[in-house]
Amino acid sequence: MTVRRLRIVIPGGTGQLGLILARHFHEQGHSVTVIGRHPKSAEWPTLQWTGHEPGPWAKSIDGADVVINLAGRSVDCRYSTTHRREILNSRTISTGVVGQAIAASARPPRLWLNASTATIYRHSFDKPIDEQGEIGGGEPDVPREWGFSAEVAVAWENAFFAAATSATRRVAMRTAIVMSPDDGGAFDKLLRLVRFGLGGPVASGKQYVSWIHEADFIRAVEFLIDKDDFEGPVNICSPCPIWNQRFMRCLRQAWCTTYIGMPIPAWVLSIGAFLLRTESELVLKSRYVIPARLLNAGFDFHFPDWRGAAQDLVQRWREAREELGS
């Protein structure tokens, strides 16, 4: 990444991905400002917003080099009518508001990275999907409810590219599950299953998992910042998606457990998802996504394979807990 000190603003940056990026860029000596509904104490400035309207926070956009908008309500919930509305509006409205702030800037940022999701693509087993792949929704072999995630992703990107910010380069980051050893993240939750003997394959285990190690997520963002000719949607994921059963086996092996993970039937998962107030789609949908544009642009992954990534993450997870004395 460029050695020039950058001003980086991260709306919606109080979640896990925001913390990963803010921490990294702050440690690299860049000026970082995080904007959130519930700002947390941090080593960098944090500003408050509602995500629905312009406010004093918008001044931080004027003169910034890079805006990375990560705003969006968690999808780890039941898709009730209220939650569906909140999930959609928290993405489309906040994206529109960020666009307004950029458009009103006297010195607009040169780059706007906006969060999107790899779940925009169809449920796929037959072939890997790149940025030109078929958008999901309405597949005949999946529950009708699964179409909601893809519909949200499409509306999210439409709001992003409709913004009147012609002076600013725009990239939609179709990001897969980011694996980090931080507390409460996806990896922490998956490892908890393994630690308690529940880390077996789900349903057939043949659904693909698209993922990316946090180090490569950070490096991909830096790559996009430096690539002045890079615009449009980009898949941010490992080039090696993996079956769910192999994904969980590698995680068990990285934890050094000898037990054979008991499979979890789809009907059991559906009951569990209902009791845990979440959706089974998050595990059952096959995400067979590859980062074609990054690879074609020469991006080099440090952790392309899940086995090596899992070993690194488990080791770092252990070290972090040892430092805390837990």
XYZ file of C-alpha atoms in Angstrom:
326
model
C 0.000 0.000 0.000
C 1.065 3.558 -0.599
C 3.291 4.989 2.139
C 1.499 8.346 1.996
C -0.544 9.025 5.128
C -4.201 8.721 4.211
C -7.386 10.063 5.745
C -9.746 7.096 5.950
C -13.365 7.365 7.083
C -15.335 4.214 7.948
C -19.112 4.705 8.298
C -20.705 1.720 9.995
C -17.264 0.821 11.288
C -18.107 -0.263 14.845
C -18.611 -3.932 13.925
C -16.020 -6.661 13.445
C -14.936 -5.670 9.921
C -14.693 -2.031 10.902
C -12.547 -2.940 13.890
C -10.242 -5.079 11.723
C -9.702 -2.261 9.226
C -9.569 0.640 11.701
C -7.037 -1.194 13.868
C -4.824 -2.027 10.902
C -4.858 1.405 9.277
C -4.341 3.135 12.627
C -1.309 0.927 13.320
C 0.027 1.801 9.865
C -0.029 5.501 10.773
C -3.049 6.549 8.732
C -5.698 8.935 10.051
C -8.826 6.878 10.791
C -12.299 8.097 11.708
C -15.095 5.628 12.501
C -18.775 6.567 12.316
C -21.440 4.481 14.031
C -24.823 4.448 15.725
C -23.235 3.515 19.030
C -19.616 4.755 18.948
C -17.167 2.869 21.127
C -14.078 4.184 22.867
C -11.066 3.605 20.616
C -7.597 4.861 19.770
C -9.066 6.681 16.762
C -11.851 9.311 16.577
C -15.421 7.963 16.571
C -18.462 9.954 15.501
C -22.157 9.245 15.910
C -24.821 9.078 13.216
C -28.275 7.624 12.723
C -27.437 6.196 9.316
C -30.587 7.829 7.948
C -29.706 11.473 7.466
C -26.783 13.886 7.047
C -25.295 15.373 10.184
C -22.082 16.796 11.664
C -20.354 13.490 10.851
C -20.492 14.420 7.159
C -17.716 16.976 7.667
C -15.255 14.105 8.095
C -16.000 12.982 4.518
C -14.893 16.307 3.010
C -11.174 16.045 2.295
C -10.890 12.334 3.102
C -8.866 10.126 0.775
C -10.932 6.960 1.212
C -14.435 6.203 2.499
C -15.190 2.584 3.424
C -18.910 2.206 4.134
C -19.711 -0.950 6.111
C -23.096 0.067 7.515
C -25.794 -2.587 7.729
C -27.857 -4.402 10.344
C -26.694 -7.936 11.162
C -28.381 -10.693 9.139
C -27.924 -13.133 12.038
C -31.615 -13.023 12.961
C -35.005 -14.400 11.934
C -36.257 -12.752 8.751
C -39.454 -11.346 10.188
C -41.188 -8.487 8.402
C -39.620 -5.975 10.803
C -36.148 -7.456 10.522
C -36.364 -7.610 6.727
C -37.208 -3.926 6.601
C -34.372 -3.074 9.005
C -31.838 -5.185 7.081
C -32.762 -3.557 3.769
C -33.074 0.035 4.990
C -29.910 -0.068 7.087
C -27.986 -0.770 3.886
C -29.733 1.214 1.179
C -30.541 4.339 3.213
C -27.119 4.593 4.846
C -25.433 4.108 1.470
C -27.554 6.900 0.011
C -26.692 9.196 2.908
C -22.958 8.527 2.486
C -23.381 9.320 -1.209
C -25.050 12.629 -0.327
C -22.153 13.540 1.962
C -19.631 12.754 -0.779
C -21.600 14.697 -3.386
C -21.764 17.737 -1.089
C -18.030 17.701 -0.348
C -15.843 20.532 -1.602
C -12.996 17.986 -1.755
C -14.643 14.621 -2.383
C -12.688 11.453 -1.583
C -10.928 9.811 -4.499
C -12.270 6.354 -3.526
C -15.496 5.018 -2.038
C -15.475 1.347 -1.061
C -18.944 0.107 -0.171
C -19.783 -3.162 1.504
C -21.751 -5.757 -0.434
C -21.927 -9.517 -0.075
C -20.949 -12.705 -1.870
C -24.419 -14.048 -1.098
C -25.665 -11.929 -4.014
C -25.026 -14.942 -6.275
C -27.208 -17.969 -6.841
C -27.082 -21.161 -4.786
C -24.431 -23.083 -6.751
C -22.870 -26.551 -6.705
C -22.073 -27.018 -10.389
C -19.480 -24.339 -11.117
C -17.581 -21.499 -9.436
C -19.107 -18.050 -9.818
C -17.091 -14.944 -10.631
C -18.227 -11.321 -10.870
C -20.124 -12.107 -14.076
C -22.028 -14.953 -12.408
C -25.767 -15.310 -12.100
C -27.410 -13.268 -9.362
C -29.414 -15.287 -6.838
C -33.132 -15.271 -6.157
C -35.852 -17.526 -7.542
C -33.759 -20.685 -7.903
C -36.162 -23.640 -8.280
C -34.244 -25.899 -5.857
C -34.089 -23.612 -2.811
C -36.644 -22.199 -0.362
C -38.341 -19.065 -1.600
C -37.192 -17.202 1.522
C -33.573 -17.442 0.355
C -34.266 -14.927 -2.375
C -34.423 -12.124 0.188
C -30.644 -12.020 0.754
C -29.901 -11.605 -2.947
C -32.657 -9.000 -3.322
C -31.123 -6.958 -0.509
C -27.660 -7.220 -2.069
C -28.961 -6.021 -5.448
C -30.832 -3.078 -3.887
C -27.728 -2.243 -1.838
C -25.499 -2.064 -4.907
C -28.137 -0.164 -6.885
C -28.207 2.496 -4.164
C -24.426 2.637 -4.245
C -23.989 3.048 -7.990
C -26.956 5.449 -8.256
C -25.209 8.002 -6.041
C -24.194 11.215 -7.834
C -20.480 10.997 -7.032
C -18.835 11.135 -10.448
C -15.575 12.550 -9.041
C -15.087 9.508 -6.797
C -14.012 6.025 -7.861
C -16.418 3.383 -6.556
C -15.934 -0.302 -5.745
C -18.618 -2.637 -4.351
C -16.945 -5.233 -2.130
C -18.808 -8.536 -2.476
C -17.193 -9.995 0.605
C -17.440 -13.583 1.816
C -17.240 -14.587 5.495
C -14.176 -12.907 6.997
C -12.318 -15.234 9.355
C -10.652 -13.510 12.320
C -9.692 -14.772 15.804
C -11.444 -11.801 17.428
C -14.148 -12.500 20.013
C -17.671 -12.901 18.676
C -16.784 -13.231 15.006
C -17.716 -16.059 12.642
C -14.502 -17.978 13.302
C -14.888 -17.677 17.077
C -18.420 -19.102 16.835
C -17.376 -21.962 14.550
C -14.445 -22.853 16.777
C -16.776 -22.911 19.767
C -18.763 -25.662 18.037
C -15.582 -27.688 17.546
C -14.451 -27.143 21.141
C -17.774 -28.496 22.422
C -17.818 -31.496 20.088
C -20.386 -30.161 17.626
C -18.149 -29.435 14.643
C -19.575 -31.892 12.126
C -20.882 -31.327 8.592
C -24.302 -29.743 8.144
C -26.923 -31.481 6.008
C -25.138 -33.111 3.043
C -21.949 -31.196 3.803
C -21.556 -30.666 0.065
C -22.586 -27.000 0.080
C -19.647 -24.711 -0.642
C -18.304 -22.235 1.895
C -16.744 -19.039 0.556
C -14.465 -17.360 3.072
C -11.419 -15.103 3.417
C -8.706 -14.803 6.071
C -8.669 -11.393 7.754
C -5.080 -10.762 6.588
C -6.128 -11.193 2.964
C -9.258 -9.106 3.538
C -7.073 -6.244 4.766
C -4.624 -6.721 1.901
C -7.461 -6.789 -0.641
C -8.781 -3.467 0.672
C -5.276 -1.979 0.451
C -4.965 -3.376 -3.080
C -8.218 -1.693 -4.108
C -7.070 1.606 -2.585
C -3.897 1.530 -4.671
C -5.519 0.286 -7.929
C -6.633 3.576 -9.440
C -8.222 1.886 -12.474
C -10.290 -0.604 -10.475
C -14.050 0.085 -10.322
C -17.329 -1.792 -10.025
C -18.119 -4.988 -8.117
C -15.316 -7.242 -6.884
C -15.467 -10.579 -5.079
C -13.380 -10.518 -1.902
C -12.973 -14.171 -0.989
C -10.435 -16.974 -1.066
C -9.818 -18.497 -4.518
C -10.499 -21.917 -2.932
C -14.096 -22.294 -1.725
C -14.547 -25.595 0.079
C -17.289 -28.090 0.926
C -18.836 -27.602 4.347
C -17.792 -31.108 5.469
C -14.147 -30.469 4.522
C -14.284 -26.993 6.004
C -15.330 -28.384 9.390
C -12.873 -31.299 9.184
C -9.952 -28.900 8.639
C -11.111 -26.818 11.595
C -11.300 -29.903 13.833
C -7.816 -30.941 12.750
C -6.443 -27.451 13.355
C -7.831 -27.646 16.893
C -6.100 -31.056 17.201
C -9.241 -32.927 18.146
C -9.560 -36.606 17.227
C -13.329 -36.946 17.317
C -15.344 -37.433 14.146
C -17.836 -34.623 13.837
C -21.391 -35.911 13.924
C -23.400 -34.682 10.931
C -26.242 -32.263 11.601
C -29.323 -33.038 9.455
C -31.016 -30.121 7.746
C -34.205 -30.581 9.800
C -32.225 -30.387 13.048
C -30.506 -27.227 11.811
C -33.885 -25.680 10.968
C -35.131 -26.290 14.503
C -31.895 -24.977 15.990
C -31.986 -21.878 13.786
C -35.545 -21.188 14.915
C -34.612 -21.546 18.592
C -31.497 -19.376 18.144
C -33.502 -16.736 16.259
C -31.462 -16.982 13.070
C -31.849 -18.433 9.540
C -30.636 -21.816 8.279
C -29.806 -20.211 4.909
C -26.648 -18.787 6.478
C -25.269 -22.353 6.611
C -27.199 -24.280 3.947
C -26.781 -21.973 0.949
C -23.908 -23.094 -1.297
C -21.623 -20.134 -1.954
C -19.248 -21.273 -4.708
C -17.622 -17.885 -5.319
C -14.169 -17.049 -6.687
C -12.302 -13.686 -6.816
C -11.683 -13.561 -10.568
C -11.074 -9.815 -10.798
C -8.550 -9.781 -7.952
C -6.682 -12.741 -9.416
C -6.656 -11.247 -12.922
C -5.303 -7.978 -11.483
C -2.381 -9.833 -9.902
C -3.506 -10.013 -6.278
C -1.574 -12.634 -4.306
C -3.359 -14.422 -1.451
C -1.329 -15.226 1.651
C -3.951 -17.751 2.779
C -5.599 -19.240 -0.318
C -6.373 -22.639 1.302
C -8.596 -23.196 4.298
C -6.337 -25.777 5.970
C -3.456 -23.314 6.374
C -5.806 -20.469 7.249
C -7.518 -22.541 9.954
C -4.183 -23.506 11.503
C -3.055 -19.871 11.624
C -6.358 -18.669 13.079
C -6.477 -21.376 15.755
C -2.922 -20.560 16.808
C -3.702 -16.840 17.029
C -6.957 -17.569 18.872
C -5.022 -19.592 21.472
C -2.318 -16.944 21.840
C -4.871 -14.175 22.362
C -6.609 -16.138 25.129
C -3.303 -17.022 26.781
C -2.396 -13.331 26.933
C -5.692 -12.653 28.659
C -5.085 -15.525 31.059
C -8.244 -17.361 30.025
